[in-house]
mmCIF file of C-alpha atoms (C1' of nucleotides) in Angstrom:
data_model
loop_
_atom_site.group_PDB
_atom_site.id
_atom_site.type_symbol
_atom_site.label_atom_id
_atom_site.label_comp_id
_atom_site.label_asym_id
_atom_site.label_seq_id
_atom_site.Cartn_x
_atom_site.Cartn_y
_atom_site.Cartn_z
ATOM 1 C CA UNK A 1 0.027 0.118 0.041
ATOM 2 C CA UNK A 2 0.924 3.644 -0.034
ATOM 3 C CA UNK A 3 2.132 5.739 -2.858
ATOM 4 C CA UNK A 4 3.954 4.462 -5.825
ATOM 5 C CA UNK A 5 7.681 5.454 -6.231
ATOM 6 C CA UNK A 6 8.488 8.621 -8.181
ATOM 7 C CA UNK A 7 11.230 11.103 -8.270
ATOM 8 C CA UNK A 8 11.244 14.863 -8.071
ATOM 9 C CA UNK A 9 13.230 17.207 -10.185
ATOM 10 C CA UNK A 10 16.091 17.090 -7.712
ATOM 11 C CA UNK A 11 16.288 13.168 -8.228
ATOM 12 C CA UNK A 12 15.002 12.674 -4.595
ATOM 13 C CA UNK A 13 12.848 9.621 -4.549
ATOM 14 C CA UNK A 14 9.424 9.923 -2.873
ATOM 15 C CA UNK A 15 6.439 7.525 -2.355
ATOM 16 C CA UNK A 16 6.802 3.985 -1.066
ATOM 17 C CA UNK A 17 10.043 2.500 0.139
ATOM 18 C CA UNK A 18 11.580 -0.421 -1.366
ATOM 19 C CA UNK A 19 12.873 -3.222 0.599
ATOM 20 C CA UNK A 20 16.475 -2.405 -0.505
ATOM 21 C CA UNK A 21 16.017 1.209 0.766
ATOM 22 C CA UNK A 22 14.705 -0.083 4.094
ATOM 23 C CA UNK A 23 17.709 -2.484 4.466
ATOM 24 C CA UNK A 24 20.235 0.342 3.683
ATOM 25 C CA UNK A 25 18.473 2.695 6.135
ATOM 26 C CA UNK A 26 18.148 0.099 8.942
ATOM 27 C CA UNK A 27 21.707 -1.039 8.640
ATOM 28 C CA UNK A 28 23.015 2.527 8.455
ATOM 29 C CA UNK A 29 21.205 3.671 11.677
ATOM 30 C CA UNK A 30 22.106 0.527 13.479
ATOM 31 C CA UNK A 31 25.715 1.067 12.771
ATOM 32 C CA UNK A 32 25.985 4.771 13.055
ATOM 33 C CA UNK A 33 22.809 6.034 14.577
ATOM 34 C CA UNK A 34 20.569 8.507 12.897
ATOM 35 C CA UNK A 35 22.676 11.613 13.783
ATOM 36 C CA UNK A 36 21.568 14.468 11.864
ATOM 37 C CA UNK A 37 18.645 13.416 9.572
ATOM 38 C CA UNK A 38 19.407 15.919 7.172
ATOM 39 C CA UNK A 39 22.798 14.428 6.325
ATOM 40 C CA UNK A 40 21.685 10.855 6.914
ATOM 41 C CA UNK A 41 20.463 10.244 3.206
ATOM 42 C CA UNK A 42 23.834 11.363 1.610
ATOM 43 C CA UNK A 43 25.920 9.512 4.201
ATOM 44 C CA UNK A 44 23.714 6.419 3.925
ATOM 45 C CA UNK A 45 23.653 6.589 0.053
ATOM 46 C CA UNK A 46 19.905 7.005 -0.149
ATOM 47 C CA UNK A 47 18.203 9.317 -2.612
ATOM 48 C CA UNK A 48 15.569 10.504 -0.034
ATOM 49 C CA UNK A 49 15.088 13.571 2.120
ATOM 50 C CA UNK A 50 16.238 13.432 5.710
ATOM 51 C CA UNK A 51 12.491 13.976 6.767
ATOM 52 C CA UNK A 52 11.416 10.937 4.791
ATOM 53 C CA UNK A 53 13.978 8.743 6.400
ATOM 54 C CA UNK A 54 13.149 9.841 9.891
ATOM 55 C CA UNK A 55 9.461 9.127 9.127
ATOM 56 C CA UNK A 56 10.252 5.765 7.787
ATOM 57 C CA UNK A 57 12.554 4.830 10.704
ATOM 58 C CA UNK A 58 10.092 6.129 13.397
ATOM 59 C CA UNK A 59 7.017 4.867 11.876
ATOM 60 C CA UNK A 60 8.104 1.333 10.530
ATOM 61 C CA UNK A 61 11.751 0.370 10.720
ATOM 62 C CA UNK A 62 12.507 1.158 14.493
ATOM 63 C CA UNK A 63 12.970 -2.123 16.155
ATOM 64 C CA UNK A 64 10.750 -1.583 19.165
ATOM 65 C CA UNK A 65 7.545 -1.077 17.108
ATOM 66 C CA UNK A 66 4.952 -3.310 17.990
ATOM 67 C CA UNK A 67 3.309 -5.057 15.069
ATOM 68 C CA UNK A 68 -0.248 -6.437 14.751
ATOM 69 C CA UNK A 69 -3.743 -5.226 15.411
ATOM 70 C CA UNK A 70 -4.592 -3.162 18.525
ATOM 71 C CA UNK A 71 -5.668 -5.133 21.471
ATOM 72 C CA UNK A 72 -9.033 -4.202 23.374
ATOM 73 C CA UNK A 73 -6.863 -2.961 26.122
ATOM 74 C CA UNK A 74 -4.925 -0.608 23.620
ATOM 75 C CA UNK A 75 -8.201 0.512 22.185
ATOM 76 C CA UNK A 76 -9.493 1.455 25.542
ATOM 77 C CA UNK A 77 -6.466 3.411 26.291
ATOM 78 C CA UNK A 78 -6.712 5.449 23.091
ATOM 79 C CA UNK A 79 -10.346 6.301 23.659
ATOM 80 C CA UNK A 80 -9.533 7.424 27.107
ATOM 81 C CA UNK A 81 -6.403 9.529 26.333
ATOM 82 C CA UNK A 82 -8.019 10.962 23.141
ATOM 83 C CA UNK A 83 -10.898 11.882 25.277
ATOM 84 C CA UNK A 84 -8.540 13.494 27.846
ATOM 85 C CA UNK A 85 -5.740 14.923 25.612
ATOM 86 C CA UNK A 86 -7.678 15.262 22.319
ATOM 87 C CA UNK A 87 -5.585 14.879 18.995
ATOM 88 C CA UNK A 88 -2.200 14.882 20.706
ATOM 89 C CA UNK A 89 -1.186 11.680 18.904
ATOM 90 C CA UNK A 90 2.556 11.945 19.877
ATOM 91 C CA UNK A 91 1.260 12.376 23.616
ATOM 92 C CA UNK A 92 -0.881 9.456 23.384
ATOM 93 C CA UNK A 93 1.840 7.363 21.552
ATOM 94 C CA UNK A 94 4.168 8.190 24.407
ATOM 95 C CA UNK A 95 1.759 6.327 26.669
ATOM 96 C CA UNK A 96 1.605 3.349 24.531
ATOM 97 C CA UNK A 97 5.079 1.706 24.136
ATOM 98 C CA UNK A 98 5.708 0.170 20.608
ATOM 99 C CA UNK A 99 2.926 2.209 18.814
ATOM 100 C CA UNK A 100 3.547 5.244 16.826
ATOM 101 C CA UNK A 101 1.732 8.382 16.718
ATOM 102 C CA UNK A 102 1.007 7.818 12.897
ATOM 103 C CA UNK A 103 -0.475 4.266 13.733
ATOM 104 C CA UNK A 104 -2.684 5.584 16.536
ATOM 105 C CA UNK A 105 -3.900 8.519 14.496
ATOM 106 C CA UNK A 106 -4.739 6.304 11.415
ATOM 107 C CA UNK A 107 -6.455 3.709 13.864
ATOM 108 C CA UNK A 108 -8.365 6.480 15.627
ATOM 109 C CA UNK A 109 -9.486 8.014 12.220
ATOM 110 C CA UNK A 110 -10.508 4.750 10.468
ATOM 111 C CA UNK A 111 -11.822 2.649 13.307
ATOM 112 C CA UNK A 112 -12.371 4.228 16.803
ATOM 113 C CA UNK A 113 -13.847 7.665 15.469
ATOM 114 C CA UNK A 114 -16.415 5.840 13.456
ATOM 115 C CA UNK A 115 -17.324 3.307 16.094
ATOM 116 C CA UNK A 116 -17.816 5.979 18.790
ATOM 117 C CA UNK A 117 -19.961 8.070 16.458
ATOM 118 C CA UNK A 118 -22.168 5.083 15.383
ATOM 119 C CA UNK A 119 -25.090 4.198 17.442
ATOM 120 C CA UNK A 120 -24.662 0.986 19.320
ATOM 121 C CA UNK A 121 -26.877 -2.048 18.918
ATOM 122 C CA UNK A 122 -28.998 -1.973 22.021
ATOM 123 C CA UNK A 123 -30.342 -4.705 24.099
ATOM 124 C CA UNK A 124 -33.950 -5.709 23.730
ATOM 125 C CA UNK A 125 -36.233 -3.838 26.302
ATOM 126 C CA UNK A 126 -36.150 -5.447 29.584
ATOM 127 C CA UNK A 127 -39.731 -6.038 30.452
ATOM 128 C CA UNK A 128 -39.098 -6.500 34.165
ATOM 129 C CA UNK A 129 -38.295 -2.768 34.572
ATOM 130 C CA UNK A 130 -41.165 -0.632 35.837
ATOM 131 C CA UNK A 131 -41.305 2.967 35.874
ATOM 132 C CA UNK A 132 -42.542 5.291 38.554
ATOM 133 C CA UNK A 133 -45.937 6.586 38.042
ATOM 134 C CA UNK A 134 -46.780 4.445 35.266
ATOM 135 C CA UNK A 135 -47.859 0.888 36.463
ATOM 136 C CA UNK A 136 -49.445 0.252 33.132
ATOM 137 C CA UNK A 137 -46.145 0.035 31.331
ATOM 138 C CA UNK A 138 -43.737 -2.566 31.937
ATOM 139 C CA UNK A 139 -40.904 -0.404 30.535
ATOM 140 C CA UNK A 140 -39.063 2.590 31.922
ATOM 141 C CA UNK A 141 -39.138 5.606 30.067
ATOM 142 C CA UNK A 142 -35.445 5.246 29.533
ATOM 143 C CA UNK A 143 -35.947 1.839 28.180
ATOM 144 C CA UNK A 144 -38.714 2.972 25.890
ATOM 145 C CA UNK A 145 -36.436 5.749 24.870
ATOM 146 C CA UNK A 146 -33.743 3.274 23.929
ATOM 147 C CA UNK A 147 -36.061 1.252 22.222
ATOM 148 C CA UNK A 148 -37.079 4.237 20.123
ATOM 149 C CA UNK A 149 -33.615 5.041 19.712
ATOM 150 C CA UNK A 150 -32.663 1.811 18.371
ATOM 151 C CA UNK A 151 -35.789 1.848 16.068
ATOM 152 C CA UNK A 152 -35.006 5.059 14.580
ATOM 153 C CA UNK A 153 -31.383 3.989 14.061
ATOM 154 C CA UNK A 154 -32.565 1.023 12.042
ATOM 155 C CA UNK A 155 -34.520 3.403 9.931
ATOM 156 C CA UNK A 156 -31.825 5.768 9.529
ATOM 157 C CA UNK A 157 -29.452 2.820 8.524
ATOM 158 C CA UNK A 158 -31.960 1.681 6.147
ATOM 159 C CA UNK A 159 -31.922 5.064 4.475
ATOM 160 C CA UNK A 160 -28.189 5.165 4.279
ATOM 161 C CA UNK A 161 -27.069 3.846 0.732
ATOM 162 C CA UNK A 162 -23.447 3.016 1.564
ATOM 163 C CA UNK A 163 -21.269 0.876 3.579
ATOM 164 C CA UNK A 164 -24.068 -1.185 4.963
ATOM 165 C CA UNK A 165 -22.726 -4.257 6.856
ATOM 166 C CA UNK A 166 -23.611 -7.685 6.042
ATOM 167 C CA UNK A 167 -25.362 -9.913 8.711
ATOM 168 C CA UNK A 168 -22.067 -11.454 9.638
ATOM 169 C CA UNK A 169 -20.447 -8.054 10.067
ATOM 170 C CA UNK A 170 -23.256 -6.806 12.174
ATOM 171 C CA UNK A 171 -22.831 -9.855 14.600
ATOM 172 C CA UNK A 172 -19.244 -9.153 14.766
ATOM 173 C CA UNK A 173 -19.769 -5.509 15.364
ATOM 174 C CA UNK A 174 -22.393 -6.178 17.886
ATOM 175 C CA UNK A 175 -20.097 -8.653 19.693
ATOM 176 C CA UNK A 176 -17.168 -6.296 19.678
ATOM 177 C CA UNK A 177 -19.454 -3.651 21.066
ATOM 178 C CA UNK A 178 -20.379 -5.783 23.803
ATOM 179 C CA UNK A 179 -16.828 -6.881 24.611
ATOM 180 C CA UNK A 180 -15.669 -3.195 24.180
ATOM 181 C CA UNK A 181 -17.994 -1.609 26.544
ATOM 182 C CA UNK A 182 -18.087 -4.471 29.016
ATOM 183 C CA UNK A 183 -14.332 -4.083 29.172
ATOM 184 C CA UNK A 184 -14.738 -0.318 29.789
ATOM 185 C CA UNK A 185 -17.680 -1.119 32.416
ATOM 186 C CA UNK A 186 -15.137 -3.413 34.262
ATOM 187 C CA UNK A 187 -12.272 -0.723 34.155
ATOM 188 C CA UNK A 188 -11.522 1.920 36.542
ATOM 189 C CA UNK A 189 -13.906 4.195 34.696
ATOM 190 C CA UNK A 190 -16.890 1.865 34.987
ATOM 191 C CA UNK A 191 -15.939 1.239 38.588
ATOM 192 C CA UNK A 192 -16.214 4.935 39.222
ATOM 193 C CA UNK A 193 -19.642 5.070 37.664
ATOM 194 C CA UNK A 194 -20.881 2.159 39.678
ATOM 195 C CA UNK A 195 -19.394 3.373 42.938
ATOM 196 C CA UNK A 196 -21.105 6.830 42.720
ATOM 197 C CA UNK A 197 -24.345 5.296 41.678
ATOM 198 C CA UNK A 198 -24.144 2.992 44.656
ATOM 199 C CA UNK A 199 -23.375 6.051 46.929
ATOM 200 C CA UNK A 200 -26.484 7.656 45.660
ATOM 201 C CA UNK A 201 -28.651 4.569 46.140
ATOM 202 C CA UNK A 202 -27.389 4.063 49.507
ATOM 203 C CA UNK A 203 -28.857 7.611 50.409
ATOM 204 C CA UNK A 204 -25.595 9.108 51.615
ATOM 205 C CA UNK A 205 -25.849 12.058 49.443
ATOM 206 C CA UNK A 206 -26.253 15.566 50.691
ATOM 207 C CA UNK A 207 -24.147 18.490 49.700
ATOM 208 C CA UNK A 208 -23.522 19.402 46.260
ATOM 209 C CA UNK A 209 -20.860 18.271 43.844
ATOM 210 C CA UNK A 210 -23.161 19.791 41.367
ATOM 211 C CA UNK A 211 -25.510 22.491 41.868
ATOM 212 C CA UNK A 212 -29.195 22.020 40.849
ATOM 213 C CA UNK A 213 -30.144 23.605 37.561
ATOM 214 C CA UNK A 214 -32.588 25.958 39.350
ATOM 215 C CA UNK A 215 -30.310 27.241 42.130
ATOM 216 C CA UNK A 216 -27.145 27.686 39.941
ATOM 217 C CA UNK A 217 -28.320 28.069 36.602
ATOM 218 C CA UNK A 218 -25.806 29.620 34.120
ATOM 219 C CA UNK A 219 -23.113 29.310 36.636
ATOM 220 C CA UNK A 220 -19.528 27.951 35.878
ATOM 221 C CA UNK A 221 -18.176 26.466 39.016
ATOM 222 C CA UNK A 222 -14.947 24.872 39.720
ATOM 223 C CA UNK A 223 -15.127 21.796 41.870
ATOM 224 C CA UNK A 224 -13.257 21.971 45.099
ATOM 225 C CA UNK A 225 -9.724 23.230 44.261
ATOM 226 C CA UNK A 226 -10.246 22.633 40.532
ATOM 227 C CA UNK A 227 -10.658 18.782 40.600
ATOM 228 C CA UNK A 228 -13.455 16.482 41.782
ATOM 229 C CA UNK A 229 -12.307 14.479 44.789
ATOM 230 C CA UNK A 230 -13.988 11.510 46.458
ATOM 231 C CA UNK A 231 -15.486 13.655 49.034
ATOM 232 C CA UNK A 232 -17.219 15.780 46.633
ATOM 233 C CA UNK A 233 -18.588 12.702 44.958
ATOM 234 C CA UNK A 234 -19.786 11.261 48.117
ATOM 235 C CA UNK A 235 -21.869 14.464 48.869
ATOM 236 C CA UNK A 236 -24.249 14.446 46.251
ATOM 237 C CA UNK A 237 -27.889 15.566 46.188
ATOM 238 C CA UNK A 238 -30.814 13.427 45.078
ATOM 239 C CA UNK A 239 -31.848 15.235 42.144
ATOM 240 C CA UNK A 240 -31.588 13.378 38.787
ATOM 241 C CA UNK A 241 -29.254 16.210 37.524
ATOM 242 C CA UNK A 242 -26.896 15.908 40.242
ATOM 243 C CA UNK A 243 -26.633 12.185 39.885
ATOM 244 C CA UNK A 244 -25.675 12.529 36.480
ATOM 245 C CA UNK A 245 -23.295 15.319 36.881
ATOM 246 C CA UNK A 246 -21.509 13.723 39.741
ATOM 247 C CA UNK A 247 -21.288 10.330 38.157
ATOM 248 C CA UNK A 248 -19.599 11.904 35.031
ATOM 249 C CA UNK A 249 -17.374 13.881 37.327
ATOM 250 C CA UNK A 250 -16.289 10.636 38.960
ATOM 251 C CA UNK A 251 -15.383 9.265 35.449
ATOM 252 C CA UNK A 252 -13.228 12.390 34.901
ATOM 253 C CA UNK A 253 -11.385 12.108 38.141
ATOM 254 C CA UNK A 254 -10.740 8.345 37.919
ATOM 255 C CA UNK A 255 -9.482 8.552 34.352
ATOM 256 C CA UNK A 256 -6.878 11.167 34.689
ATOM 257 C CA UNK A 257 -4.135 11.212 37.093
ATOM 258 C CA UNK A 258 -2.739 14.497 35.909
ATOM 259 C CA UNK A 259 -2.937 17.186 38.615
ATOM 260 C CA UNK A 260 -2.471 19.941 36.249
ATOM 261 C CA UNK A 261 -5.751 19.382 34.603
ATOM 262 C CA UNK A 262 -8.742 20.668 36.304
ATOM 263 C CA UNK A 263 -12.359 19.736 35.784
ATOM 264 C CA UNK A 264 -15.353 22.005 35.767
ATOM 265 C CA UNK A 265 -19.024 21.432 35.342
ATOM 266 C CA UNK A 266 -21.457 23.987 34.158
ATOM 267 C CA UNK A 267 -25.200 23.886 34.735
ATOM 268 C CA UNK A 268 -26.881 26.019 32.051
ATOM 269 C CA UNK A 269 -30.524 26.194 31.045
ATOM 270 C CA UNK A 270 -31.365 22.930 32.956
ATOM 271 C CA UNK A 271 -28.442 21.086 31.244
ATOM 272 C CA UNK A 272 -25.348 19.901 33.062
ATOM 273 C CA UNK A 273 -22.101 19.794 30.952
ATOM 274 C CA UNK A 274 -18.619 18.745 31.807
ATOM 275 C CA UNK A 275 -15.465 20.287 31.083
ATOM 276 C CA UNK A 276 -11.885 19.534 31.727
ATOM 277 C CA UNK A 277 -8.688 21.510 30.709
ATOM 278 C CA UNK A 278 -5.707 23.258 31.440
ATOM 279 C CA UNK A 279 -5.759 27.049 32.481
ATOM 280 C CA UNK A 280 -8.613 28.817 30.857
ATOM 281 C CA UNK A 281 -8.877 26.276 28.129
ATOM 282 C CA UNK A 282 -11.583 23.672 28.920
ATOM 283 C CA UNK A 283 -13.277 21.360 26.648
ATOM 284 C CA UNK A 284 -16.242 18.959 27.205
ATOM 285 C CA UNK A 285 -15.214 15.568 28.560
ATOM 286 C CA UNK A 286 -16.089 12.783 26.175
ATOM 287 C CA UNK A 287 -16.113 9.978 28.760
ATOM 288 C CA UNK A 288 -19.575 11.000 29.740
ATOM 289 C CA UNK A 289 -20.711 10.235 26.218
ATOM 290 C CA UNK A 290 -18.845 6.799 26.559
ATOM 291 C CA UNK A 291 -20.568 5.936 29.732
ATOM 292 C CA UNK A 292 -23.898 6.884 28.009
ATOM 293 C CA UNK A 293 -23.087 4.464 25.345
ATOM 294 C CA UNK A 294 -22.131 1.907 28.081
ATOM 295 C CA UNK A 295 -25.596 2.403 29.703
ATOM 296 C CA UNK A 296 -27.316 1.944 26.401
ATOM 297 C CA UNK A 297 -25.350 -0.978 24.969
ATOM 298 C CA UNK A 298 -24.561 -4.689 25.581
ATOM 299 C CA UNK A 299 -26.802 -7.344 27.105
ATOM 300 C CA UNK A 300 -23.814 -8.314 29.089
ATOM 301 C CA UNK A 301 -24.282 -5.488 31.468
ATOM 302 C CA UNK A 302 -28.023 -5.260 31.441
ATOM 303 C CA UNK A 303 -28.174 -5.871 35.176
ATOM 304 C CA UNK A 304 -26.032 -2.843 35.797
ATOM 305 C CA UNK A 305 -27.581 -0.618 33.337
ATOM 306 C CA UNK A 306 -31.021 -1.344 34.908
ATOM 307 C CA UNK A 307 -29.589 0.585 37.763
ATOM 308 C CA UNK A 308 -29.739 3.750 35.838
ATOM 309 C CA UNK A 309 -33.278 3.308 34.617
ATOM 310 C CA UNK A 310 -34.526 5.745 37.174
ATOM 311 C CA UNK A 311 -32.821 8.545 35.295
ATOM 312 C CA UNK A 312 -35.312 10.660 33.645
ATOM 313 C CA UNK A 313 -35.484 11.303 30.020
ATOM 314 C CA UNK A 314 -34.343 14.945 31.069
ATOM 315 C CA UNK A 315 -31.211 13.442 32.573
ATOM 316 C CA UNK A 316 -30.591 11.517 29.290
ATOM 317 C CA UNK A 317 -30.884 14.640 27.395
ATOM 318 C CA UNK A 318 -28.412 16.285 29.742
ATOM 319 C CA UNK A 319 -25.862 13.705 29.020
ATOM 320 C CA UNK A 320 -26.604 13.452 25.242
ATOM 321 C CA UNK A 321 -26.697 17.294 24.741
ATOM 322 C CA UNK A 322 -23.403 18.305 23.475
ATOM 323 C CA UNK A 323 -22.110 21.683 23.402
ATOM 324 C CA UNK A 324 -21.206 22.803 19.666
ATOM 325 C CA UNK A 325 -17.850 23.337 18.439
ATOM 326 C CA UNK A 326 -15.816 22.403 21.411
ATOM 327 C CA UNK A 327 -14.109 19.153 20.654
ATOM 328 C CA UNK A 328 -17.142 16.668 20.055
ATOM 329 C CA UNK A 329 -16.525 16.702 16.341
ATOM 330 C CA UNK A 330 -15.963 13.130 16.322
ATOM 331 C CA UNK A 331 -19.687 12.735 16.801
ATOM 332 C CA UNK A 332 -20.525 14.949 14.109
ATOM 333 C CA UNK A 333 -18.697 13.392 11.126
ATOM 334 C CA UNK A 334 -20.755 11.055 9.219
ATOM 335 C CA UNK A 335 -23.366 11.162 11.984
ATOM 336 C CA UNK A 336 -25.696 13.894 11.426
ATOM 337 C CA UNK A 337 -28.449 11.459 11.568
ATOM 338 C CA UNK A 338 -27.409 10.292 14.864
ATOM 339 C CA UNK A 339 -27.156 13.811 16.316
ATOM 340 C CA UNK A 340 -30.477 14.848 14.861
ATOM 341 C CA UNK A 341 -32.000 11.665 16.222
ATOM 342 C CA UNK A 342 -30.708 12.390 19.574
ATOM 343 C CA UNK A 343 -31.996 16.018 19.607
ATOM 344 C CA UNK A 344 -35.454 14.719 18.535
ATOM 345 C CA UNK A 345 -35.586 11.879 20.706
ATOM 346 C CA UNK A 346 -34.465 13.533 23.879
ATOM 347 C CA UNK A 347 -36.707 16.339 24.014
ATOM 348 C "C1'" DA B 1 -15.338 -11.540 -14.470
ATOM 349 C "C1'" DA B 2 -15.272 -6.789 -14.611
ATOM 350 C "C1'" DA B 3 -16.599 -2.466 -12.895
ATOM 351 C "C1'" DC B 4 -17.393 0.229 -9.274
ATOM 352 C "C1'" DT B 5 -17.119 1.720 -4.452
ATOM 353 C "C1'" DG B 6 -15.394 2.097 0.106
ATOM 354 C "C1'" DT B 7 -11.578 1.424 3.372
ATOM 355 C "C1'" DT B 8 -6.996 1.282 4.832
ATOM 356 C "C1'" DC B 9 -2.633 3.195 6.188
ATOM 357 C "C1'" DA B 10 2.140 4.503 4.532
ATOM 358 C "C1'" DA B 11 3.870 8.644 3.157
ATOM 359 C "C1'" DC B 12 3.671 13.549 2.007
ATOM 360 C "C1'" DC B 13 2.859 18.406 3.292
ATOM 361 C "C1'" DG B 14 2.942 22.511 5.894
ATOM 362 C "C1'" DC B 15 3.389 24.509 10.261
ATOM 363 C "C1'" DG B 16 5.006 25.448 14.760
ATOM 364 C "C1'" DT B 17 9.027 25.427 17.974
ATOM 365 C "C1'" DG B 18 13.519 25.413 19.729
ATOM 366 C "C1'" DA B 19 18.398 25.765 19.303
ATOM 367 C "C1'" DC B 20 22.102 27.997 17.418
ATOM 368 C "C1'" DC B 21 24.560 31.886 15.149
ATOM 369 C "C1'" DA C 1 16.550 40.777 17.991
ATOM 370 C "C1'" DG C 2 16.351 38.522 13.768
ATOM 371 C "C1'" DG C 3 17.340 34.833 10.557
ATOM 372 C "C1'" DT C 4 18.346 29.988 9.666
ATOM 373 C "C1'" DC C 5 18.212 25.145 10.466
ATOM 374 C "C1'" DA C 6 16.600 20.843 12.261
ATOM 375 C "C1'" DC C 7 13.079 18.437 13.883
ATOM 376 C "C1'" DG C 8 8.500 16.858 15.474
ATOM 377 C "C1'" DC C 9 3.690 17.047 15.038
ATOM 378 C "C1'" DG C 10 -1.038 16.877 12.993
ATOM 379 C "C1'" DG C 11 -3.774 16.850 9.001
ATOM 380 C "C1'" DT C 12 -4.136 15.231 4.399
ATOM 381 C "C1'" DT C 13 -3.365 12.411 0.300
ATOM 382 C "C1'" DG C 14 -3.728 8.777 -2.786
ATOM 383 C "C1'" DA C 15 -2.340 3.795 -4.278
ATOM 384 C "C1'" DA C 16 -3.277 -0.721 -2.936
ATOM 385 C "C1'" DC C 17 -6.695 -3.604 -1.190
ATOM 386 C "C1'" DA C 18 -11.429 -5.439 -0.207
ATOM 387 C "C1'" DG C 19 -15.943 -5.690 -0.711
ATOM 388 C "C1'" DT C 20 -20.185 -5.045 -3.561
ATOM 389 C "C1'" DT C 21 -22.881 -4.772 -7.762
#
DNA sequence: AAACTGTTCAACCGCGTGACC
DNA sequence: AGGTCACGCGGTTGAACAGTT
């Protein structure tokens, strides 16, 4: 794959590297080190730019590069770091020995980005769930919401003319989604989410990790000294809004060990947003979206997701409402139908 | 089997940054 | 202080490959 070889007017070769060129570069660097990349091609006898040699070495020839597909663990790491760091591929690669920034970037763009922007196959409605104030219906509003979501998703997929997966692919995708989010669910992130939900269910809430929308509308408040600690998480109110807010804050805290990054939440117009960033720069945290996906996917975690069915549709709306132009582009690409659907269904 | 379409990923390009003069 | 160079990074490109019609 890649570009075909060609030469520019200076006689410097461009495009795909031949095995002979690879061998020359590999042998030279093993023997002399790369030294100055600018002079390397001349010294090694290669008709390439130093920049091209550096790229070939760092992305392909380096002996410590890990070959083969990304493992689920690596995928989860990429998703987590991308949500925290954004498109800082070099920074992400530095946390993943053996993987190059280019490789991670490509993998994100061709696999994870699409996967995260695609609505997930949802479990069948759990008929054991009842909703408050509606004894006539065996389904919670959330579950019905999910069912509607899935129904519309199927309709939207049917309208899309391209890249419709075959049955086998759908099954594989569904299995992957199950495995993937189950893995996330079982990770520290999922644990935080379960922990905070347990705290709330146990009725130990009280203070305010997140102010109610009525009392603190349009406020932007740093939590504690700029981060969310476990004490804050243990003192939550009983409103649906606060439950959702605190849970997401827990995710942010557990998923990022950097002290330099602070986390903020914002309650505005009855909606609760989550931000993280350094200094004045903040951006919405995507992990809450991930958790939303976890809540809505996989039969494997049905028993746990049931715990969230007491969230109102308003709470779901709060999670799914994403501030525009603020780093959530991965949900916008090729998924307008998805976003539009969420806007319609969550009202 | 051929034509068409979509996907993948190695490589390129342009820009930003730091070191050096 | 300003210019040049070397390097690294992130976005984009496009040929090869895979799947579909």
